[in-house]
Amino acid sequence: MLISIRVLTSNGPRQSKSISVIIPARNEEANLKKLLPTLLNQTIKLHEIIVVNDDSQDRTEEVAKEAGVTVLKPDSLPSGWLGKPWACWNGANHSSGDLLLFLDADLTLEKDAIERLCSEWESRGGIISVQPYHQMNSVSERLSSLFNMIVMAAMQSFTMFRKKPAGAFGPCLLIDRGSYTKIGGHEGIKHQVLEHMEMGRVALSQHVKVTCFAGYDAVYFRMYPEGLKSLFNGWCKSFALGSSKTPLMSLLLSVAWITGGISLTLQLPFLTFQDFNEMVIWGVFYILYMIQIHYLMQKVGTFTLMSALWHPVHFLFFSTVYVWSFVLSAIKKEVKWKGREISVSEKGDV
């Protein structure tokens, strides 16, 4: 196929390095109940699991302690730092493993997922980052379809963009301690809303290899299961910022593809049965978009054929989120996430 996505494989169990798992967690009580059992049931032994309690207001700390993992509560957020980089930085400094595996709290993993991550690191070195396979149980969650595909394209994870990634994925990132120290860890990107993209960019600039994967059949998450409002705010938080950091060719091709989909969507209400040729032309475009979207959806999440059939709805929702995200990042220069006001100005102070 012209377009495909790299997925994690395994060359058999090899473990010559100790692994520290670091989980930044702010009000993640429910998610940790799902993630921690999957970490404690891996096919390879983990050196340590550290949950960094980022000023949570729920039972995040208690749930972690009940699971028997280490809980770290860092000092109050300093000026100039954002919450996730601060939590990751403290977790890394507290850890003692050779490999650092940063995981978002809303993940779940297959039993051999970390074995496969380590196998890829043994083969490639540097940073191994994974965009998790998106599991969905509601109609609103499936509105994330285009966002997932654009994220993969922006990171140049499709075969047509495979020369070099644009950065790293944030939910699941494995790096050796030497490389982490070399690129300045999270301290050098402490004010970045999209800290994972910037870490990948810094790594590449310092000749540390970055490899991006899809989490298909290995690493999973649910995004914004709370409903439409959470999904809308979540994607608005960072999407326009992400486009500003996307390599030009990937951005142009993505914009052209999205523009075509939006144009098709806007044209549909005006089609009439009186012009048969026009109906055929637009019908062919509709089917081609549906086939391509359905194929890519299967690689990034549990999207259904019905989601692909109703792709005009996805394009309209995507456009609405993108416009509002641009307003937040370029005009208001502030977003709100998990109870914190986050500045997206150049300094990025909270």
Coordinates of N, CA, C and O in Angstrom, one line a residue, residues 126-127 164 166-168 173 175 179-180 182-185 189 196-211:
G126 N 17.8 5.5 20.9 CA 17.2 6.8 20.9 C 15.8 6.8 21.6 O 15.6 6.3 22.7
I127 N 14.8 7.4 20.9 CA 13.5 7.5 21.4 C 12.5 6.6 20.6 O 12.5 6.6 19.4
K164 N 11.9 11.0 8.1 CA 12.3 11.4 9.4 C 11.0 11.9 10.1 O 10.2 12.7 9.5
A166 N 8.5 14.1 12.6 CA 8.5 15.6 13.0 C 8.7 15.8 14.5 O 8.9 16.9 14.9
G167 N 8.6 14.8 15.2 CA 8.7 14.9 16.7 C 8.5 13.5 17.3 O 8.8 12.5 16.7
A168 N 7.9 13.5 18.5 CA 7.6 12.2 19.1 C 6.2 12.3 19.7 O 5.7 13.4 20.0
L173 N 6.3 7.0 25.6 CA 7.6 7.4 25.1 C 8.7 6.7 25.9 O 8.8 6.8 27.1
I175 N 12.9 6.1 26.3 CA 14.2 6.7 26.0 C 15.2 6.2 27.0 O 14.9 6.0 28.2
S179 N 20.5 9.4 26.6 CA 19.9 10.2 25.6 C 19.0 11.3 26.3 O 19.0 12.5 25.8
Y180 N 18.3 10.9 27.3 CA 17.4 11.9 28.0 C 18.3 13.0 28.6 O 17.9 14.2 28.5
K182 N 21.3 13.9 27.6 CA 21.9 14.6 26.5 C 21.0 15.7 25.9 O 21.5 16.8 25.6
I183 N 19.7 15.4 25.8 CA 18.8 16.4 25.2 C 18.2 17.4 26.2 O 17.4 18.2 25.8
G184 N 18.6 17.3 27.5 CA 18.1 18.2 28.5 C 16.9 17.8 29.2 O 16.3 18.5 29.9
G185 N 16.4 16.5 28.9 CA 15.2 16.0 29.5 C 14.0 17.0 29.3 O 13.9 17.7 28.3
I189 N 12.2 21.7 27.8 CA 10.9 21.9 27.2 C 9.9 22.2 28.2 O 8.7 21.9 28.0
H196 N 5.9 16.7 23.9 CA 6.4 15.5 23.3 C 6.9 15.8 21.9 O 7.9 15.3 21.4
M197 N 6.2 16.7 21.1 CA 6.7 17.1 19.8 C 8.0 17.8 19.9 O 9.0 17.5 19.2
E198 N 8.1 18.7 20.9 CA 9.4 19.5 21.1 C 10.5 18.6 21.5 O 11.7 18.7 21.1
M199 N 10.2 17.6 22.4 CA 11.3 16.6 22.8 C 11.8 15.9 21.6 O 13.1 15.7 21.4
G200 N 10.9 15.5 20.7 CA 11.4 14.8 19.5 C 12.2 15.7 18.6 O 13.2 15.3 18.1
R201 N 11.8 16.9 18.5 CA 12.5 17.9 17.6 C 13.9 18.2 18.2 O 14.9 18.2 17.5
V202 N 14.0 18.3 19.5 CA 15.3 18.6 20.2 C 16.2 17.4 20.0 O 17.4 17.5 19.7
A203 N 15.6 16.2 20.2 CA 16.4 15.0 20.0 C 17.0 14.8 18.6 O 18.2 14.6 18.4
L204 N 16.2 15.1 17.6 CA 16.6 15.0 16.2 C 17.7 16.0 16.0 O 18.7 15.7 15.2
S205 N 17.6 17.2 16.5 CA 18.6 18.3 16.3 C 19.9 17.9 16.9 O 21.0 18.4 16.5
Q206 N 19.9 17.0 17.9 CA 21.1 16.6 18.6 C 21.5 15.2 18.2 O 22.3 14.5 18.9
H207 N 21.0 14.7 17.0 CA 21.3 13.5 16.4 C 21.0 12.3 17.3 O 21.7 11.2 17.3
V208 N 19.9 12.4 18.0 CA 19.3 11.2 18.7 C 18.1 10.7 17.9 O 17.2 11.5 17.6
K209 N 18.2 9.5 17.5 CA 17.2 8.9 16.6 C 15.8 8.9 17.3 O 15.7 8.6 18.5
V210 N 14.8 9.2 16.5 CA 13.4 9.1 17.0 C 12.6 8.2 16.0 O 12.6 8.4 14.8
T211 N 11.9 7.2 16.6 CA 11.1 6.3 15.8 C 9.6 6.4 16.3 O 9.4 6.2 17.5

